[in-house]
PDB file of C-alpha atoms in Angstrom:
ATOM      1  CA  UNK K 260      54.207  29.722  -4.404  1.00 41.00           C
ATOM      2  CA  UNK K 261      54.987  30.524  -0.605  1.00 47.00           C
ATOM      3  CA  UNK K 262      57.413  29.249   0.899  1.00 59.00           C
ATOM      4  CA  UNK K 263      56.204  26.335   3.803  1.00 72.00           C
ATOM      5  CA  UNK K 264      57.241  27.096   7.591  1.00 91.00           C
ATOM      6  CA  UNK K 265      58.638  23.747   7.116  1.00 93.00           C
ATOM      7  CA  UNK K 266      60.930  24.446   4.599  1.00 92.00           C
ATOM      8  CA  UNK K 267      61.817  28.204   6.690  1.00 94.00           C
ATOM      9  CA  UNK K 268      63.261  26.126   9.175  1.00 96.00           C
ATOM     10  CA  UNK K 269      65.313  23.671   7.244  1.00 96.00           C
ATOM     11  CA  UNK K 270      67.059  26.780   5.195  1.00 96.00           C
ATOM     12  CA  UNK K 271      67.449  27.940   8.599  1.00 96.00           C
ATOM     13  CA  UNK K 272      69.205  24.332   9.547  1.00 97.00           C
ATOM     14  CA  UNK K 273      71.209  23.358   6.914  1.00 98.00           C
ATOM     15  CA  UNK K 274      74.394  25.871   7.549  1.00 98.00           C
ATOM     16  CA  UNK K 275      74.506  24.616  11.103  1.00 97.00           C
ATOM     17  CA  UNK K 276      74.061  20.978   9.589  1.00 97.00           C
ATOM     18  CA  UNK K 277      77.458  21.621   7.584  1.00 97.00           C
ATOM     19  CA  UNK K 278      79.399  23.286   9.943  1.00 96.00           C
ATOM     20  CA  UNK K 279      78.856  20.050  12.248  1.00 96.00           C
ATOM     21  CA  UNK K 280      80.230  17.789   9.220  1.00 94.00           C
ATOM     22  CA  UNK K 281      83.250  20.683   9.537  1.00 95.00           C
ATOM     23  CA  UNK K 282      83.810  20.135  13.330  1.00 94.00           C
ATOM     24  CA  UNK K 283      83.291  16.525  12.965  1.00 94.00           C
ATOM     25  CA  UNK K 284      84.991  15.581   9.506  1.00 90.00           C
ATOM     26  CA  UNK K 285      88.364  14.526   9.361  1.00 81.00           C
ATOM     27  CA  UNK K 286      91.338  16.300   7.652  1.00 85.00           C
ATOM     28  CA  UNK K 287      92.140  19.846   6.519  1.00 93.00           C
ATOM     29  CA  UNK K 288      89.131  22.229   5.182  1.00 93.00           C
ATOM     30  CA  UNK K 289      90.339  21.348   1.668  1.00 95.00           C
ATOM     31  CA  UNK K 290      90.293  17.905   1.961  1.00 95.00           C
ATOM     32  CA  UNK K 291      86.979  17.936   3.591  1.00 95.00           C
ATOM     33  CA  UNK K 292      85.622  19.936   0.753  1.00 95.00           C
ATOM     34  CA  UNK K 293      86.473  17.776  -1.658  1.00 96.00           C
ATOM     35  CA  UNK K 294      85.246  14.823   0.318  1.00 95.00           C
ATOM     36  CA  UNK K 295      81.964  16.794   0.288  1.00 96.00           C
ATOM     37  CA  UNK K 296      82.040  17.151  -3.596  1.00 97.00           C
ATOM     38  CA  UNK K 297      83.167  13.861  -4.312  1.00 97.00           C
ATOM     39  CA  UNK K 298      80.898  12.127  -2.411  1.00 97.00           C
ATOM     40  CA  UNK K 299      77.870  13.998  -3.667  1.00 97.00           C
ATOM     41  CA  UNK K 300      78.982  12.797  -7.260  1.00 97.00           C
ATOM     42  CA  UNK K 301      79.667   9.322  -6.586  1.00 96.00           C
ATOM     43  CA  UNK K 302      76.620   8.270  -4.115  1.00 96.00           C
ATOM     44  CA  UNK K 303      74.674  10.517  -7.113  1.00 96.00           C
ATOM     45  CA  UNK K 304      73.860  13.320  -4.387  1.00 96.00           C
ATOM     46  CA  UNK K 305      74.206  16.230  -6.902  1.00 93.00           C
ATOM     47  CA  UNK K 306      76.269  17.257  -9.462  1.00 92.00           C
ATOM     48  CA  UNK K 307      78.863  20.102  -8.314  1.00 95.00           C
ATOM     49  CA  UNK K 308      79.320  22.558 -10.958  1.00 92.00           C
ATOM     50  CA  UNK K 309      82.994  22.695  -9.341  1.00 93.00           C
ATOM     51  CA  UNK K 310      84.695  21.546  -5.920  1.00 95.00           C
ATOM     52  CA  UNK K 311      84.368  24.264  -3.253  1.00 95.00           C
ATOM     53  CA  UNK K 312      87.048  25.299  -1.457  1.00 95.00           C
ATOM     54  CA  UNK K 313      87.772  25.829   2.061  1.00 95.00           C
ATOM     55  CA  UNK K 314      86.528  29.155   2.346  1.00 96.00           C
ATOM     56  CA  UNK K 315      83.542  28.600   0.476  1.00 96.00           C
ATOM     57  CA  UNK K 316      82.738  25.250   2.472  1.00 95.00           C
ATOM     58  CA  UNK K 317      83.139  27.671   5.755  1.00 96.00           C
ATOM     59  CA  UNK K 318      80.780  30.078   4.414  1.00 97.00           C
ATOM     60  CA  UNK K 319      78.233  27.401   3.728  1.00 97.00           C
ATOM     61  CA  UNK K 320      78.190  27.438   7.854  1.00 96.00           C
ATOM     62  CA  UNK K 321      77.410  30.605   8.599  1.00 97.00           C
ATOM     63  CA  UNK K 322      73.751  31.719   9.006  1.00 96.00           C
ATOM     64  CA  UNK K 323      73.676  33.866   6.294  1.00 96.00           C
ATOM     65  CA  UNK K 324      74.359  31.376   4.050  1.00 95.00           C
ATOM     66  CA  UNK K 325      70.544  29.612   4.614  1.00 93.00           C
ATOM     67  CA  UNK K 326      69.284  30.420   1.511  1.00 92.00           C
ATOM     68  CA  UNK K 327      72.372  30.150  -0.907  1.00 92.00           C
ATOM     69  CA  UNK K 328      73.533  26.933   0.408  1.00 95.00           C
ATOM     70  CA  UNK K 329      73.387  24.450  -2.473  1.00 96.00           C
ATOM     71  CA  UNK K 330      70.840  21.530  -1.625  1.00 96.00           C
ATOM     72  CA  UNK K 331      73.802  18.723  -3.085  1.00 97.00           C
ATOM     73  CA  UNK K 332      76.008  19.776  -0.041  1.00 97.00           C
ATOM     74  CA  UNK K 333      73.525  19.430   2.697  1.00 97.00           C
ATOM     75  CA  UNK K 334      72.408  16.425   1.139  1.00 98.00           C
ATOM     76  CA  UNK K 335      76.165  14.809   1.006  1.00 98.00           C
ATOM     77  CA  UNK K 336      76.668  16.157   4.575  1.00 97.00           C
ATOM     78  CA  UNK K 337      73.831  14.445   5.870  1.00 98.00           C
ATOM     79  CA  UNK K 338      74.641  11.136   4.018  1.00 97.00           C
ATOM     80  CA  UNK K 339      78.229  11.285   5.501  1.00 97.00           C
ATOM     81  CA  UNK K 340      76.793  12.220   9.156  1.00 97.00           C
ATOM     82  CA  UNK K 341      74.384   9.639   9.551  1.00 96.00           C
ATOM     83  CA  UNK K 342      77.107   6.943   8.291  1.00 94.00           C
ATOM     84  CA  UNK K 343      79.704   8.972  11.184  1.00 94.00           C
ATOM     85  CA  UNK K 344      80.953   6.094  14.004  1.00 93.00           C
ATOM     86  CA  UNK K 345      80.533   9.181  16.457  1.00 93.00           C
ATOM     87  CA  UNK K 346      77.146   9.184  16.174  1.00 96.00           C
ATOM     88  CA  UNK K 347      76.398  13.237  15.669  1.00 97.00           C
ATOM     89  CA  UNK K 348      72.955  14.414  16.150  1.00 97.00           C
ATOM     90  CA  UNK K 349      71.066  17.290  15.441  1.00 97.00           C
ATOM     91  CA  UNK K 350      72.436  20.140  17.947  1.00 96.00           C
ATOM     92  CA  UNK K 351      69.231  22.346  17.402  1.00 97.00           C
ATOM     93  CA  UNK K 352      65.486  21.985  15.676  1.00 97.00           C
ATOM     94  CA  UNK K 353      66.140  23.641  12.590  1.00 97.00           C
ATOM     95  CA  UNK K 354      69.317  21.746  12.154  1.00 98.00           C
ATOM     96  CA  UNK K 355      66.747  18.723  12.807  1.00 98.00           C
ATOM     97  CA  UNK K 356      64.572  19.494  10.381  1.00 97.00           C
ATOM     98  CA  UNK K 357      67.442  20.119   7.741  1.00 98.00           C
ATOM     99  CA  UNK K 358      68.538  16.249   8.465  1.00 98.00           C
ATOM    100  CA  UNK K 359      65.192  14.921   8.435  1.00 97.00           C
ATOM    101  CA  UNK K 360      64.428  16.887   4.615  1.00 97.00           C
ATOM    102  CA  UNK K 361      67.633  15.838   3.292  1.00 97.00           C
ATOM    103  CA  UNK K 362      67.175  12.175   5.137  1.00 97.00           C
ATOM    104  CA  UNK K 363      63.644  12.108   2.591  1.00 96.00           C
ATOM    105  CA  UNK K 364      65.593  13.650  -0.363  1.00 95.00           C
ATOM    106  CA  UNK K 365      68.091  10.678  -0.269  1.00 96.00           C
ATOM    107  CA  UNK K 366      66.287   8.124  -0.502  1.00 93.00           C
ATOM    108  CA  UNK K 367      62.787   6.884  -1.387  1.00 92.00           C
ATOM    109  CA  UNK K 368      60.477   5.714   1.492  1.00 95.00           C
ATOM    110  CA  UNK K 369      56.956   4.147   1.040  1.00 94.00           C
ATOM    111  CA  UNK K 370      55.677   5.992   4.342  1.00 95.00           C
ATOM    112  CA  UNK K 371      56.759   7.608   7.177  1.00 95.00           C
ATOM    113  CA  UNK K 372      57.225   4.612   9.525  1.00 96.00           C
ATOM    114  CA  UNK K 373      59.978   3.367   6.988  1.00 96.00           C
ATOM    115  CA  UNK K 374      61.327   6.155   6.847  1.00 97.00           C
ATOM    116  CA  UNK K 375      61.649   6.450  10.865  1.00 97.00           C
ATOM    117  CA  UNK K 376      63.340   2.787  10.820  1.00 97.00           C
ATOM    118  CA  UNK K 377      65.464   3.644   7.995  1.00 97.00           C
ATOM    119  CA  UNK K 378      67.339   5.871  10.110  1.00 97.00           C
ATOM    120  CA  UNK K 379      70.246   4.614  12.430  1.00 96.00           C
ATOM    121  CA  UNK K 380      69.281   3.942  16.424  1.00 96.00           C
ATOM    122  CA  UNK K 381      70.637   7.114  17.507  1.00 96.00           C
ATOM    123  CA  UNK K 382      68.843   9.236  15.180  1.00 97.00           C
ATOM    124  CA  UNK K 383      65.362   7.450  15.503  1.00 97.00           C
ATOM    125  CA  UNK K 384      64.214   9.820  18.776  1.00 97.00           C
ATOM    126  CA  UNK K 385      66.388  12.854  17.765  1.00 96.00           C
ATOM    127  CA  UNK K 386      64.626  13.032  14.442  1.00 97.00           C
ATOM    128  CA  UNK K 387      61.117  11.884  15.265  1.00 97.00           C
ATOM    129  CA  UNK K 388      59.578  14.448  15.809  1.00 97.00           C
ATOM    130  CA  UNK K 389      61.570  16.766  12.418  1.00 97.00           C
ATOM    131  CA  UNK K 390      61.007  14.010  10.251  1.00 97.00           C
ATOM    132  CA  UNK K 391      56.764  13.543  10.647  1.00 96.00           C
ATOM    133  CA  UNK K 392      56.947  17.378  10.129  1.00 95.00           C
ATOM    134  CA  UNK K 393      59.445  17.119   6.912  1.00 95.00           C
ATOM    135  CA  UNK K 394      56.910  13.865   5.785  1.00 95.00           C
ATOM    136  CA  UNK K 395      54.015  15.715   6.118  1.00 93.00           C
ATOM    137  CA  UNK K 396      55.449  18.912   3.865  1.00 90.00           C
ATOM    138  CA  UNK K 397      56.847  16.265   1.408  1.00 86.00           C
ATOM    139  CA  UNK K 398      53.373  15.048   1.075  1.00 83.00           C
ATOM    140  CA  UNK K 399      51.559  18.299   1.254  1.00 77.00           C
ATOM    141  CA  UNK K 400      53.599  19.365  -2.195  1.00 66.00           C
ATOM    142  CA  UNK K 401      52.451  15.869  -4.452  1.00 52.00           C
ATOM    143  CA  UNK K 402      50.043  17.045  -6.751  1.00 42.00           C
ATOM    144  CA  UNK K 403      46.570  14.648  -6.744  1.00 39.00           C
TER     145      UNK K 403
END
């Protein structure tokens, strides 16, 4: 099956989508590791095979790391972004796109318009506009 643009951009997205949980998380690359693993096991995100480490959590932000990124991590750093008091949004459109697909992986919407509301205030405009695009792959890949 080929790969959607859609889904091109969010691999493209989801490295910058960690590294702003890095910049924005609080405590030592370690500890925000583990926060990352932890999290994803107890809000049932993924299941970590192991807990990265620093150095493997800060090469899940580089570019090259789009399509080996695992999908539990982007997922957990999403959840823990959209709960931040700071308010962090999207700093590009792929990164957009990478919140909006793991804002529909999280959680189950009935349509698109709940899913829009779902979101916090500040993300509502920011992710508009990613999120119709990451409903309308979501829907495009239900089988009839």
């Amino acid at each position: 099956m080929q790969e959607s643009p859609f889904y091109a951009k969010v691999r493209r997205g989801l490295p910058a989508l960690i590294d702003q949980w890095r910049r924005l998380g609080q405590g030592d690359p370690e500890r925000l590791a583990l926060i990352l693993a932890e999290t994803a096991r107890v809000a049932k995100l993924g299941e970590p095979e192991a807990t990265p480490g620093a150095d493997e959590l800060a090469a899940w932000s580089r570019p090259e790391a789009a399509e080996s990124l695992p999908l539990w991590a982007a997922k957990t750093a999403t959840y823990l972004l959209v709960q931040m008091p700071a308010h962090p949004t999207p700093e590009s459109f792929d990164e957009a796109c990478a919140w909006a697909y793991c804002w529909l992986r999280n959680r189950d919407f009935a349509d698109f318009d709940s899913a829009l509301a779902a979101l916090p205030a500040h993300l509502q405009e920011p992710l508009a506009q990613a999120l119709k695009a990451a409903w309308t792959d979501r829907q495009g890949l239900r089988l009839i």
